[in-house]
C-alpha cells in the first residue's frame, strides 16, 4: 500500500513536470527546409537565401535542401552565397533538379551531399565578363582555385571541378578534351562521386536521404525579394537609370511637373528599393541621394551653380554606394548619362523644345520688335514729307516740319539753313533727307 502511494506521488510529479516543461523536441517532427535556387545567381538571391538560412537555424532544422536549376550567374554573388552555406552547421543537400551550371555548380559543390535527377547536368563553369567574353587571367585563376577548393572541402576530387572551369584540363572520356569545359551527366557525376545518387523526384530524394518522415518547410521568395532580384540584375540597373535620366530630362523641357518627372523619380525609387531589400544599399546611400536632390532643387533659388554641382555629385555618389559593384555602377551611370544627352539633342534639334526650367534661372525674354519692344519711335509717317532746314546740314542738322523740330541727316553734301528738304528714308532714329527739286533748280 505504501509503495503504491509512493508510485502514485512520483507519477503525479512526473506528469506535472511534463506539463510545465513539455518535451516538444521528443514529439515534434524534424524540419527540412526546401529552398529554390532558380534562374540567375545574383545579389538579390543572396538576400533571399540569407533570410531562409536564418529561419532554418532559428527553427533547428535537420536539413536544408537546395533545389538547384540555374544557368549560372555572377561570381561575387556566388561567393557570398557559398560563405553563407559554409557558415551553417545544418546538413545541406543540393538537389540538382535539371541543371547546375557555372555558379550553380559552384554552389552545389559547397553542399554536403549532391543528388541529381536523371536528366540533370553539372559543370560548364567558366567565368565570363559582362560582355560574354572570357574573363582576364587574374579572374580566371581565382575562379578555378575557388572551384577546386569547394570540391576539396567536401572530399571530392578537385580535378573535375577544375575541368569544369579550365579548358586546359584534358578529360576525353567525359567529352572534355583540351579546349572544352567539363559538364557531367547524372550517371557520370555519380561515377566520379560528384553525386551521391540519382533520384526521380523530390519524394524519392527524401527517401534516399532518410528525411521522408520530416516536416517539409517550403521557402519561397516574397514579392519584394522577387522584385529586388529583378531590379538588382546588372542588366536591369542601367536600363532603370536610363529611364530615370530620360524622364527627368524630358521634364526639364516641359512646363510644370508631369508624367516624365514622375517616371524618372519612380525609376530612382525602384532602384533604391530593390538595392535596399537585397541588402546592397543602406539608409546612408538613400540619405545622400535625398540631400543631393534637395541641393539640386535649391539651385533654382540660390544663384551661383555651386550648390547644384555639389548636389549632383552627392546623387552620383549615392548611386555608386548603392550598387553591388562599383565598376558596374559607374558603367551604368555612364550609359544613363549618354541616354540623357541623346534625349536632350533630339528634343532640341528635332522638336525645337526649350528648357523651361531655365526660365527660373536665366532671363529668357528679349525686347525684340516682334514682341512689341522698340528702342525709339520709328517715324515712318514722315516719308515723302517736306520741311525746312533750321540749321545747316553738315550732313546732320535740324529741320522744321510744321511746328516740330526733327534731327535729320542729308543724303549728300552740305545743305544751307532755310532750304526745303524732303524725307526720303527712315531707319529707326535716322531720318535721311534731300533737297527738293525746286530748291535744286534754283
CSV table of C-alpha atoms in Angstrom, one decimal:
chain,number,residue,atom,x,y,z
A,1,UNK,CA,0.0,0.0,0.0
A,2,UNK,CA,2.8,2.4,0.9
A,3,UNK,CA,4.7,1.5,-2.2
A,4,UNK,CA,1.7,2.1,-4.4
A,5,UNK,CA,1.2,5.5,-2.8
A,6,UNK,CA,4.8,6.5,-3.4
A,7,UNK,CA,4.5,5.4,-7.0
A,8,UNK,CA,1.3,7.5,-7.4
A,9,UNK,CA,3.1,10.5,-6.0
A,10,UNK,CA,6.0,10.0,-8.4
A,11,UNK,CA,3.6,9.7,-11.3
A,12,UNK,CA,1.9,12.9,-10.4
A,13,UNK,CA,5.2,14.8,-10.1
A,14,UNK,CA,6.3,13.4,-13.4
A,15,UNK,CA,3.1,14.5,-15.2
A,16,UNK,CA,3.3,17.9,-13.6
A,17,UNK,CA,6.9,18.2,-14.9
A,18,UNK,CA,5.8,17.2,-18.4
A,19,UNK,CA,3.0,19.8,-18.4
A,20,UNK,CA,5.3,22.5,-17.1
A,21,UNK,CA,8.2,21.7,-19.4
A,22,UNK,CA,6.9,19.9,-22.5
A,23,UNK,CA,9.5,18.0,-24.4
A,24,UNK,CA,8.4,19.3,-27.7
A,25,UNK,CA,11.6,18.0,-29.4
A,26,UNK,CA,10.6,14.5,-28.5
A,27,UNK,CA,7.2,14.7,-30.1
A,28,UNK,CA,7.6,17.2,-32.9
A,29,UNK,CA,8.9,16.0,-36.3
A,30,UNK,CA,12.2,17.3,-37.6
A,31,UNK,CA,12.0,20.2,-40.1
A,32,UNK,CA,13.6,20.1,-43.5
A,33,UNK,CA,13.7,23.4,-45.4
A,34,UNK,CA,13.2,23.3,-49.1
A,35,UNK,CA,14.8,26.3,-50.8
A,36,UNK,CA,14.8,27.0,-54.5
A,37,UNK,CA,17.9,28.3,-56.4
A,38,UNK,CA,16.4,29.1,-59.8
A,39,UNK,CA,17.3,31.5,-62.6
A,40,UNK,CA,20.4,33.6,-62.4
A,41,UNK,CA,22.6,33.7,-59.3
A,42,UNK,CA,22.9,37.4,-58.3
A,43,UNK,CA,22.9,39.5,-55.2
A,44,UNK,CA,19.1,39.5,-54.8
A,45,UNK,CA,19.3,35.7,-54.4
A,46,UNK,CA,21.8,36.1,-51.6
A,47,UNK,CA,19.4,38.3,-49.6
A,48,UNK,CA,16.6,35.7,-50.0
A,49,UNK,CA,18.9,32.8,-49.0
A,50,UNK,CA,20.2,34.7,-46.0
A,51,UNK,CA,16.6,35.0,-44.7
A,52,UNK,CA,15.9,31.4,-45.4
A,53,UNK,CA,19.0,30.1,-43.7
A,54,UNK,CA,18.4,32.3,-40.7
A,55,UNK,CA,14.9,30.9,-40.4
A,56,UNK,CA,16.1,27.3,-40.7
A,57,UNK,CA,18.7,27.9,-37.9
A,58,UNK,CA,16.2,29.6,-35.6
A,59,UNK,CA,13.8,26.6,-36.0
A,60,UNK,CA,16.6,24.0,-35.6
A,61,UNK,CA,16.1,22.5,-39.0
A,62,UNK,CA,17.5,19.0,-39.5
A,63,UNK,CA,18.5,19.7,-43.1
A,64,UNK,CA,18.3,22.3,-45.9
A,65,UNK,CA,17.6,21.1,-49.4
A,66,UNK,CA,18.7,23.5,-52.1
A,67,UNK,CA,16.5,22.9,-55.2
A,68,UNK,CA,19.0,24.0,-58.0
A,69,UNK,CA,18.1,24.8,-61.6
A,70,UNK,CA,20.2,27.7,-62.8
A,71,UNK,CA,22.4,28.5,-65.9
A,72,UNK,CA,24.8,30.3,-63.6
A,73,UNK,CA,25.2,33.9,-62.7
A,74,UNK,CA,27.6,36.3,-61.1
A,75,UNK,CA,30.8,35.3,-59.3
A,76,UNK,CA,30.7,37.8,-56.5
A,77,UNK,CA,27.1,36.8,-55.6
A,78,UNK,CA,28.0,33.1,-55.8
A,79,UNK,CA,31.0,33.7,-53.4
A,80,UNK,CA,28.8,35.4,-50.8
A,81,UNK,CA,26.2,32.6,-51.0
A,82,UNK,CA,28.9,30.0,-50.6
A,83,UNK,CA,30.1,31.7,-47.5
A,84,UNK,CA,26.6,31.7,-46.2
A,85,UNK,CA,26.4,27.9,-46.8
A,86,UNK,CA,29.7,27.2,-45.1
A,87,UNK,CA,28.7,29.3,-42.1
A,88,UNK,CA,25.8,27.0,-41.1
A,89,UNK,CA,26.2,23.6,-39.4
A,90,UNK,CA,22.9,22.4,-40.8
A,91,UNK,CA,23.1,19.4,-43.2
A,92,UNK,CA,23.0,20.8,-46.7
A,93,UNK,CA,21.7,18.8,-49.7
A,94,UNK,CA,22.0,20.0,-53.3
A,95,UNK,CA,19.1,18.7,-55.3
A,96,UNK,CA,20.0,19.4,-59.0
A,97,UNK,CA,16.6,19.5,-60.5
A,98,UNK,CA,17.8,19.8,-64.1
A,99,UNK,CA,21.0,22.0,-64.5
A,100,UNK,CA,23.6,23.3,-62.2
A,101,UNK,CA,25.9,25.2,-64.5
A,102,UNK,CA,28.6,27.8,-63.8
A,103,UNK,CA,27.8,29.5,-60.4
A,104,UNK,CA,25.2,26.8,-59.8
A,105,UNK,CA,27.8,24.1,-60.0
A,106,UNK,CA,30.0,26.1,-57.6
A,107,UNK,CA,27.1,26.3,-55.1
A,108,UNK,CA,26.3,22.6,-55.4
A,109,UNK,CA,29.9,21.7,-54.6
A,110,UNK,CA,29.5,23.6,-51.3
A,111,UNK,CA,26.7,21.2,-50.3
A,112,UNK,CA,27.4,18.2,-48.0
A,113,UNK,CA,25.5,15.9,-50.5
A,114,UNK,CA,24.5,16.2,-54.1
A,115,UNK,CA,21.6,14.4,-55.7
A,116,UNK,CA,20.6,14.7,-59.4
A,117,UNK,CA,17.5,13.9,-61.5
A,118,UNK,CA,18.3,11.5,-64.4
A,119,UNK,CA,18.4,14.4,-66.9
A,120,UNK,CA,20.4,16.6,-64.7
A,121,UNK,CA,23.8,18.1,-65.5
A,122,UNK,CA,26.6,19.9,-63.5
A,123,UNK,CA,29.5,21.8,-64.8
A,124,UNK,CA,30.3,24.3,-67.6
A,125,UNK,CA,31.6,26.8,-65.1
A,126,UNK,CA,34.0,29.1,-67.0
A,127,UNK,CA,34.0,32.6,-65.6
A,128,UNK,CA,33.0,35.3,-68.2
A,129,UNK,CA,32.7,39.1,-68.1
A,130,UNK,CA,29.5,41.1,-68.6
A,131,UNK,CA,30.1,41.2,-72.4
A,132,UNK,CA,30.1,37.4,-72.6
A,133,UNK,CA,33.8,37.1,-73.2
A,134,UNK,CA,36.3,35.0,-71.2
A,135,UNK,CA,37.5,36.8,-68.1
A,136,UNK,CA,41.1,38.0,-67.7
A,137,UNK,CA,43.8,35.7,-66.4
A,138,UNK,CA,43.5,37.1,-62.8
A,139,UNK,CA,39.8,36.5,-62.5
A,140,UNK,CA,40.0,33.1,-64.3
A,141,UNK,CA,42.8,31.9,-61.9
A,142,UNK,CA,40.9,33.0,-58.8
A,143,UNK,CA,37.7,31.3,-60.0
A,144,UNK,CA,39.4,28.0,-60.8
A,145,UNK,CA,41.0,28.0,-57.4
A,146,UNK,CA,37.6,28.6,-55.8
A,147,UNK,CA,36.1,25.7,-57.7
A,148,UNK,CA,38.9,23.3,-56.6
A,149,UNK,CA,38.6,24.5,-53.0
A,150,UNK,CA,34.8,23.9,-53.0
A,151,UNK,CA,35.3,20.3,-54.2
A,152,UNK,CA,38.2,19.6,-51.8
A,153,UNK,CA,36.2,21.0,-48.8
A,154,UNK,CA,33.6,18.2,-49.2
A,155,UNK,CA,36.1,15.4,-50.0
A,156,UNK,CA,35.6,15.4,-53.8
A,157,UNK,CA,38.3,15.0,-56.4
A,158,UNK,CA,39.2,18.6,-57.4
A,159,UNK,CA,40.4,17.7,-60.9
A,160,UNK,CA,36.8,17.5,-62.2
A,161,UNK,CA,36.0,20.9,-60.6
A,162,UNK,CA,39.0,22.3,-62.3
A,163,UNK,CA,37.9,20.8,-65.7
A,164,UNK,CA,34.5,22.5,-65.3
A,165,UNK,CA,36.2,25.9,-65.2
A,166,UNK,CA,39.5,25.4,-67.1
A,167,UNK,CA,39.6,24.3,-70.8
A,168,UNK,CA,43.3,23.3,-70.5
A,169,UNK,CA,42.4,20.2,-68.5
A,170,UNK,CA,42.1,17.1,-70.8
A,171,UNK,CA,39.4,14.6,-69.8
A,172,UNK,CA,38.4,13.0,-73.2
A,173,UNK,CA,36.4,10.2,-71.6
A,174,UNK,CA,33.9,12.8,-70.4
A,175,UNK,CA,33.8,14.8,-73.7
A,176,UNK,CA,36.1,17.4,-72.1
A,177,UNK,CA,39.1,17.2,-74.3
A,178,UNK,CA,41.6,20.1,-74.0
A,179,UNK,CA,39.7,23.2,-75.2
A,180,UNK,CA,36.3,22.1,-73.9
A,181,UNK,CA,34.7,22.5,-70.5
A,182,UNK,CA,33.6,19.6,-68.4
A,183,UNK,CA,29.8,19.0,-68.0
A,184,UNK,CA,28.8,15.8,-66.1
A,185,UNK,CA,25.6,13.9,-66.6
A,186,UNK,CA,23.8,12.4,-63.6
A,187,UNK,CA,25.4,9.0,-64.1
A,188,UNK,CA,28.9,10.5,-64.8
A,189,UNK,CA,28.6,12.7,-61.7
A,190,UNK,CA,27.8,9.6,-59.6
A,191,UNK,CA,30.7,7.7,-61.1
A,192,UNK,CA,33.2,10.3,-60.1
A,193,UNK,CA,31.5,10.8,-56.7
A,194,UNK,CA,30.2,14.3,-57.6
A,195,UNK,CA,26.8,13.0,-56.9
A,196,UNK,CA,25.5,10.8,-54.0
A,197,UNK,CA,22.8,9.4,-56.1
A,198,UNK,CA,20.2,9.8,-58.9
A,199,UNK,CA,16.6,10.4,-57.8
A,200,UNK,CA,13.5,10.6,-59.9
A,201,UNK,CA,11.7,13.3,-57.9
A,202,UNK,CA,11.7,15.2,-54.6
A,203,UNK,CA,9.9,12.4,-52.7
A,204,UNK,CA,12.5,10.0,-53.9
A,205,UNK,CA,15.2,12.3,-52.6
A,206,UNK,CA,13.6,12.4,-49.2
A,207,UNK,CA,13.5,8.6,-49.0
A,208,UNK,CA,17.1,8.3,-50.1
A,209,UNK,CA,18.3,10.9,-47.6
A,210,UNK,CA,16.1,9.3,-44.9
A,211,UNK,CA,14.1,12.5,-44.5
A,212,UNK,CA,10.8,11.2,-45.7
A,213,UNK,CA,9.3,11.5,-42.2
A,214,UNK,CA,10.3,15.1,-41.7
A,215,UNK,CA,8.1,18.2,-41.8
A,216,UNK,CA,8.9,19.9,-45.1
A,217,UNK,CA,9.0,23.7,-44.9
A,218,UNK,CA,9.0,25.2,-48.4
A,219,UNK,CA,10.6,28.7,-48.6
A,220,UNK,CA,9.7,31.0,-51.4
A,221,UNK,CA,10.9,34.5,-52.1
A,222,UNK,CA,8.5,37.3,-51.2
A,223,UNK,CA,7.2,39.7,-53.8
A,224,UNK,CA,9.7,42.3,-52.5
A,225,UNK,CA,12.5,39.8,-52.8
A,226,UNK,CA,11.5,38.8,-56.3
A,227,UNK,CA,11.3,42.5,-57.3
A,228,UNK,CA,14.7,43.1,-55.7
A,229,UNK,CA,16.3,40.2,-57.6
A,230,UNK,CA,14.9,41.7,-60.9
A,231,UNK,CA,16.0,45.3,-60.1
A,232,UNK,CA,19.5,44.4,-58.9
A,233,UNK,CA,20.3,42.4,-62.0
A,234,UNK,CA,23.3,44.1,-63.6
A,235,UNK,CA,21.5,44.2,-66.9
A,236,UNK,CA,18.4,45.9,-65.5
A,237,UNK,CA,20.3,48.5,-63.5
A,238,UNK,CA,21.5,50.6,-66.5
A,239,UNK,CA,18.0,50.3,-68.1
A,240,UNK,CA,16.4,51.6,-64.9
A,241,UNK,CA,18.8,54.5,-64.5
A,242,UNK,CA,18.4,55.4,-68.2
A,243,UNK,CA,14.6,55.6,-67.8
A,244,UNK,CA,15.2,57.8,-64.7
A,245,UNK,CA,17.6,60.2,-66.5
A,246,UNK,CA,15.5,60.4,-69.7
A,247,UNK,CA,12.3,61.0,-67.7
A,248,UNK,CA,13.9,63.9,-65.7
A,249,UNK,CA,15.5,65.4,-68.9
A,250,UNK,CA,12.1,65.4,-70.7
A,251,UNK,CA,10.6,67.0,-67.5
A,252,UNK,CA,13.1,69.9,-67.8
A,253,UNK,CA,11.7,70.6,-71.3
A,254,UNK,CA,8.1,70.5,-70.1
A,255,UNK,CA,6.2,73.2,-68.2
A,256,UNK,CA,5.2,72.3,-64.7
A,257,UNK,CA,5.7,68.8,-63.3
A,258,UNK,CA,4.1,65.8,-65.1
A,259,UNK,CA,4.4,62.2,-66.3
A,260,UNK,CA,8.1,62.3,-67.3
A,261,UNK,CA,9.2,63.6,-63.9
A,262,UNK,CA,7.0,61.0,-62.1
A,263,UNK,CA,8.5,58.3,-64.3
A,264,UNK,CA,12.1,59.4,-63.6
A,265,UNK,CA,11.6,59.6,-59.8
A,266,UNK,CA,9.7,56.3,-59.8
A,267,UNK,CA,12.6,54.6,-61.5
A,268,UNK,CA,15.1,56.0,-59.0
A,269,UNK,CA,12.7,54.9,-56.2
A,270,UNK,CA,12.6,51.4,-57.6
A,271,UNK,CA,16.4,51.4,-57.8
A,272,UNK,CA,16.9,52.2,-54.2
A,273,UNK,CA,14.0,50.0,-53.0
A,274,UNK,CA,15.5,46.9,-54.8
A,275,UNK,CA,19.0,47.5,-53.6
A,276,UNK,CA,17.9,48.1,-50.0
A,277,UNK,CA,15.8,44.9,-50.0
A,278,UNK,CA,18.7,43.0,-51.4
A,279,UNK,CA,20.9,44.3,-48.6
A,280,UNK,CA,23.2,46.2,-51.1
A,281,UNK,CA,22.3,49.7,-50.0
A,282,UNK,CA,21.8,51.2,-46.6
A,283,UNK,CA,20.0,54.2,-45.4
A,284,UNK,CA,23.2,56.3,-45.7
A,285,UNK,CA,23.0,55.9,-49.6
A,286,UNK,CA,19.3,56.9,-49.6
A,287,UNK,CA,20.1,59.9,-47.3
A,288,UNK,CA,22.9,61.0,-49.6
A,289,UNK,CA,20.5,60.9,-52.6
A,290,UNK,CA,17.8,62.9,-50.8
A,291,UNK,CA,20.3,65.6,-49.7
A,292,UNK,CA,21.8,65.7,-53.2
A,293,UNK,CA,18.3,66.1,-54.7
A,294,UNK,CA,17.4,68.8,-52.2
A,295,UNK,CA,20.6,70.8,-53.2
A,296,UNK,CA,19.8,70.5,-56.9
A,297,UNK,CA,16.3,71.8,-56.3
A,298,UNK,CA,17.8,74.6,-54.1
A,299,UNK,CA,19.9,75.7,-57.1
A,300,UNK,CA,16.8,77.1,-58.7
A,301,UNK,CA,16.6,79.6,-55.9
A,302,UNK,CA,20.2,80.1,-55.0
A,303,UNK,CA,22.4,81.7,-57.7
A,304,UNK,CA,26.0,80.6,-58.3
A,305,UNK,CA,25.8,77.0,-59.5
A,306,UNK,CA,28.0,75.5,-56.8
A,307,UNK,CA,25.1,74.2,-54.7
A,308,UNK,CA,23.7,72.4,-57.8
A,309,UNK,CA,27.1,70.9,-58.7
A,310,UNK,CA,27.6,69.6,-55.2
A,311,UNK,CA,24.1,68.1,-55.2
A,312,UNK,CA,24.8,66.3,-58.4
A,313,UNK,CA,28.0,64.9,-57.0
A,314,UNK,CA,26.1,63.6,-54.0
A,315,UNK,CA,23.5,61.9,-56.2
A,316,UNK,CA,26.1,60.2,-58.2
A,317,UNK,CA,27.9,59.1,-55.1
A,318,UNK,CA,24.7,57.7,-53.6
A,319,UNK,CA,24.1,55.6,-56.7
A,320,UNK,CA,27.6,54.2,-56.7
A,321,UNK,CA,27.4,53.3,-53.0
A,322,UNK,CA,24.0,51.6,-53.5
A,323,UNK,CA,25.4,49.2,-56.2
A,324,UNK,CA,26.8,45.8,-55.8
A,325,UNK,CA,29.9,46.5,-57.8
A,326,UNK,CA,31.5,50.0,-58.2
A,327,UNK,CA,32.7,49.5,-61.7
A,328,UNK,CA,29.4,48.1,-62.9
A,329,UNK,CA,27.6,51.1,-61.3
A,330,UNK,CA,30.0,53.6,-63.0
A,331,UNK,CA,29.3,52.0,-66.4
A,332,UNK,CA,25.5,52.0,-65.7
A,333,UNK,CA,25.6,55.7,-64.7
A,334,UNK,CA,27.7,56.5,-67.9
A,335,UNK,CA,25.1,54.7,-70.0
A,336,UNK,CA,22.3,56.7,-68.4
A,337,UNK,CA,24.1,60.0,-69.0
A,338,UNK,CA,24.6,59.1,-72.6
A,339,UNK,CA,20.9,58.4,-73.0
A,340,UNK,CA,20.1,61.7,-71.3
A,341,UNK,CA,22.3,63.6,-73.6
A,342,UNK,CA,20.9,61.9,-76.7
A,343,UNK,CA,17.4,62.7,-75.4
A,344,UNK,CA,18.3,66.4,-75.0
A,345,UNK,CA,19.7,66.6,-78.5
A,346,UNK,CA,16.6,65.0,-80.0
A,347,UNK,CA,14.3,67.3,-78.1
A,348,UNK,CA,16.1,70.5,-79.1
A,349,UNK,CA,17.1,69.6,-82.7
A,350,UNK,CA,14.1,67.7,-83.9
A,351,UNK,CA,11.2,69.0,-81.7
A,352,UNK,CA,12.5,72.5,-81.1
A,353,UNK,CA,11.9,72.2,-77.4
A,354,UNK,CA,13.3,74.8,-74.9
A,355,UNK,CA,14.3,74.0,-71.4
A,356,UNK,CA,11.5,75.6,-69.4
A,357,UNK,CA,13.3,75.2,-66.1
A,358,UNK,CA,15.9,77.7,-67.3
A,359,UNK,CA,13.2,80.4,-67.2
A,360,UNK,CA,13.5,80.4,-63.4
A,361,UNK,CA,17.3,80.7,-63.6
A,362,UNK,CA,18.1,82.8,-66.7
A,363,UNK,CA,16.3,85.8,-68.2
A,364,UNK,CA,15.0,84.3,-71.4
A,365,UNK,CA,12.8,87.3,-72.6
A,366,UNK,CA,14.2,89.6,-75.4
A,367,UNK,CA,13.0,93.2,-76.1
A,368,UNK,CA,12.5,92.4,-79.8
A,369,UNK,CA,10.3,94.3,-82.3
A,370,UNK,CA,8.3,91.2,-82.8
A,371,UNK,CA,7.4,91.2,-79.1
A,372,UNK,CA,6.3,94.8,-79.3
A,373,UNK,CA,9.5,96.4,-78.0
A,374,UNK,CA,11.3,99.3,-79.7
A,375,UNK,CA,14.3,101.3,-78.6
A,376,UNK,CA,12.8,104.5,-80.1
A,377,UNK,CA,9.9,105.8,-82.2
A,378,UNK,CA,10.1,104.8,-85.8
A,379,UNK,CA,8.9,107.9,-87.8
A,380,UNK,CA,7.9,106.2,-91.0
A,381,UNK,CA,4.9,108.6,-91.4
A,382,UNK,CA,7.5,111.3,-92.4
A,383,UNK,CA,8.4,109.6,-95.6
A,384,UNK,CA,7.8,111.9,-98.6
A,385,UNK,CA,7.1,114.9,-96.3
A,386,UNK,CA,8.8,118.3,-97.0
A,387,UNK,CA,10.1,120.6,-94.3
A,388,UNK,CA,12.6,123.5,-93.9
A,389,UNK,CA,16.1,123.2,-92.6
A,390,UNK,CA,16.5,125.2,-89.4
A,391,UNK,CA,20.3,124.7,-89.2
A,392,UNK,CA,22.8,123.9,-91.9
A,393,UNK,CA,23.1,120.1,-92.6
A,394,UNK,CA,26.8,119.1,-92.5
A,395,UNK,CA,25.4,116.5,-93.1
A,396,UNK,CA,23.5,116.3,-89.8
A,397,UNK,CA,21.3,119.1,-88.6
A,398,UNK,CA,17.7,120.1,-87.7
A,399,UNK,CA,14.7,120.6,-89.9
A,400,UNK,CA,11.3,122.1,-89.1
A,401,UNK,CA,8.2,120.1,-90.1
A,402,UNK,CA,5.2,122.2,-89.2
A,403,UNK,CA,5.9,123.2,-85.7
A,404,UNK,CA,8.1,120.1,-84.9
A,405,UNK,CA,11.9,120.2,-84.9
A,406,UNK,CA,13.4,117.0,-86.1
A,407,UNK,CA,17.1,115.8,-86.2
A,408,UNK,CA,17.9,114.7,-89.7
A,409,UNK,CA,20.8,113.7,-92.0
A,410,UNK,CA,21.3,114.9,-95.6
A,411,UNK,CA,21.6,112.4,-98.3
A,412,UNK,CA,24.6,114.1,-99.9
A,413,UNK,CA,26.6,117.1,-99.0
A,414,UNK,CA,26.0,120.4,-97.4
A,415,UNK,CA,22.5,121.9,-97.2
A,416,UNK,CA,22.2,125.5,-96.0
A,417,UNK,CA,19.6,126.7,-93.5
A,418,UNK,CA,16.3,127.8,-94.7
A,419,UNK,CA,16.1,125.3,-97.6
A,420,UNK,CA,13.3,122.9,-98.4
A,421,UNK,CA,14.1,119.3,-97.9
A,422,UNK,CA,12.2,116.0,-98.4
A,423,UNK,CA,12.3,112.9,-96.2
A,424,UNK,CA,13.4,110.0,-98.3
A,425,UNK,CA,14.4,107.3,-95.8
A,426,UNK,CA,13.6,106.5,-92.2
A,427,UNK,CA,15.8,103.9,-90.4
A,428,UNK,CA,14.8,103.9,-86.7
A,429,UNK,CA,16.1,107.2,-85.3
A,430,UNK,CA,18.0,108.1,-88.5
A,431,UNK,CA,15.9,110.3,-90.8
A,432,UNK,CA,17.5,110.9,-94.3
A,433,UNK,CA,16.6,114.0,-96.3
A,434,UNK,CA,17.5,115.6,-99.7
A,435,UNK,CA,16.8,119.0,-101.2
A,436,UNK,CA,13.6,119.3,-103.1
A,437,UNK,CA,13.7,119.5,-106.9
A,438,UNK,CA,12.6,123.2,-106.7
A,439,UNK,CA,15.5,124.0,-104.5
A,440,UNK,CA,17.9,122.2,-106.7
A,441,UNK,CA,16.6,124.0,-109.9
A,442,UNK,CA,17.2,127.4,-108.2
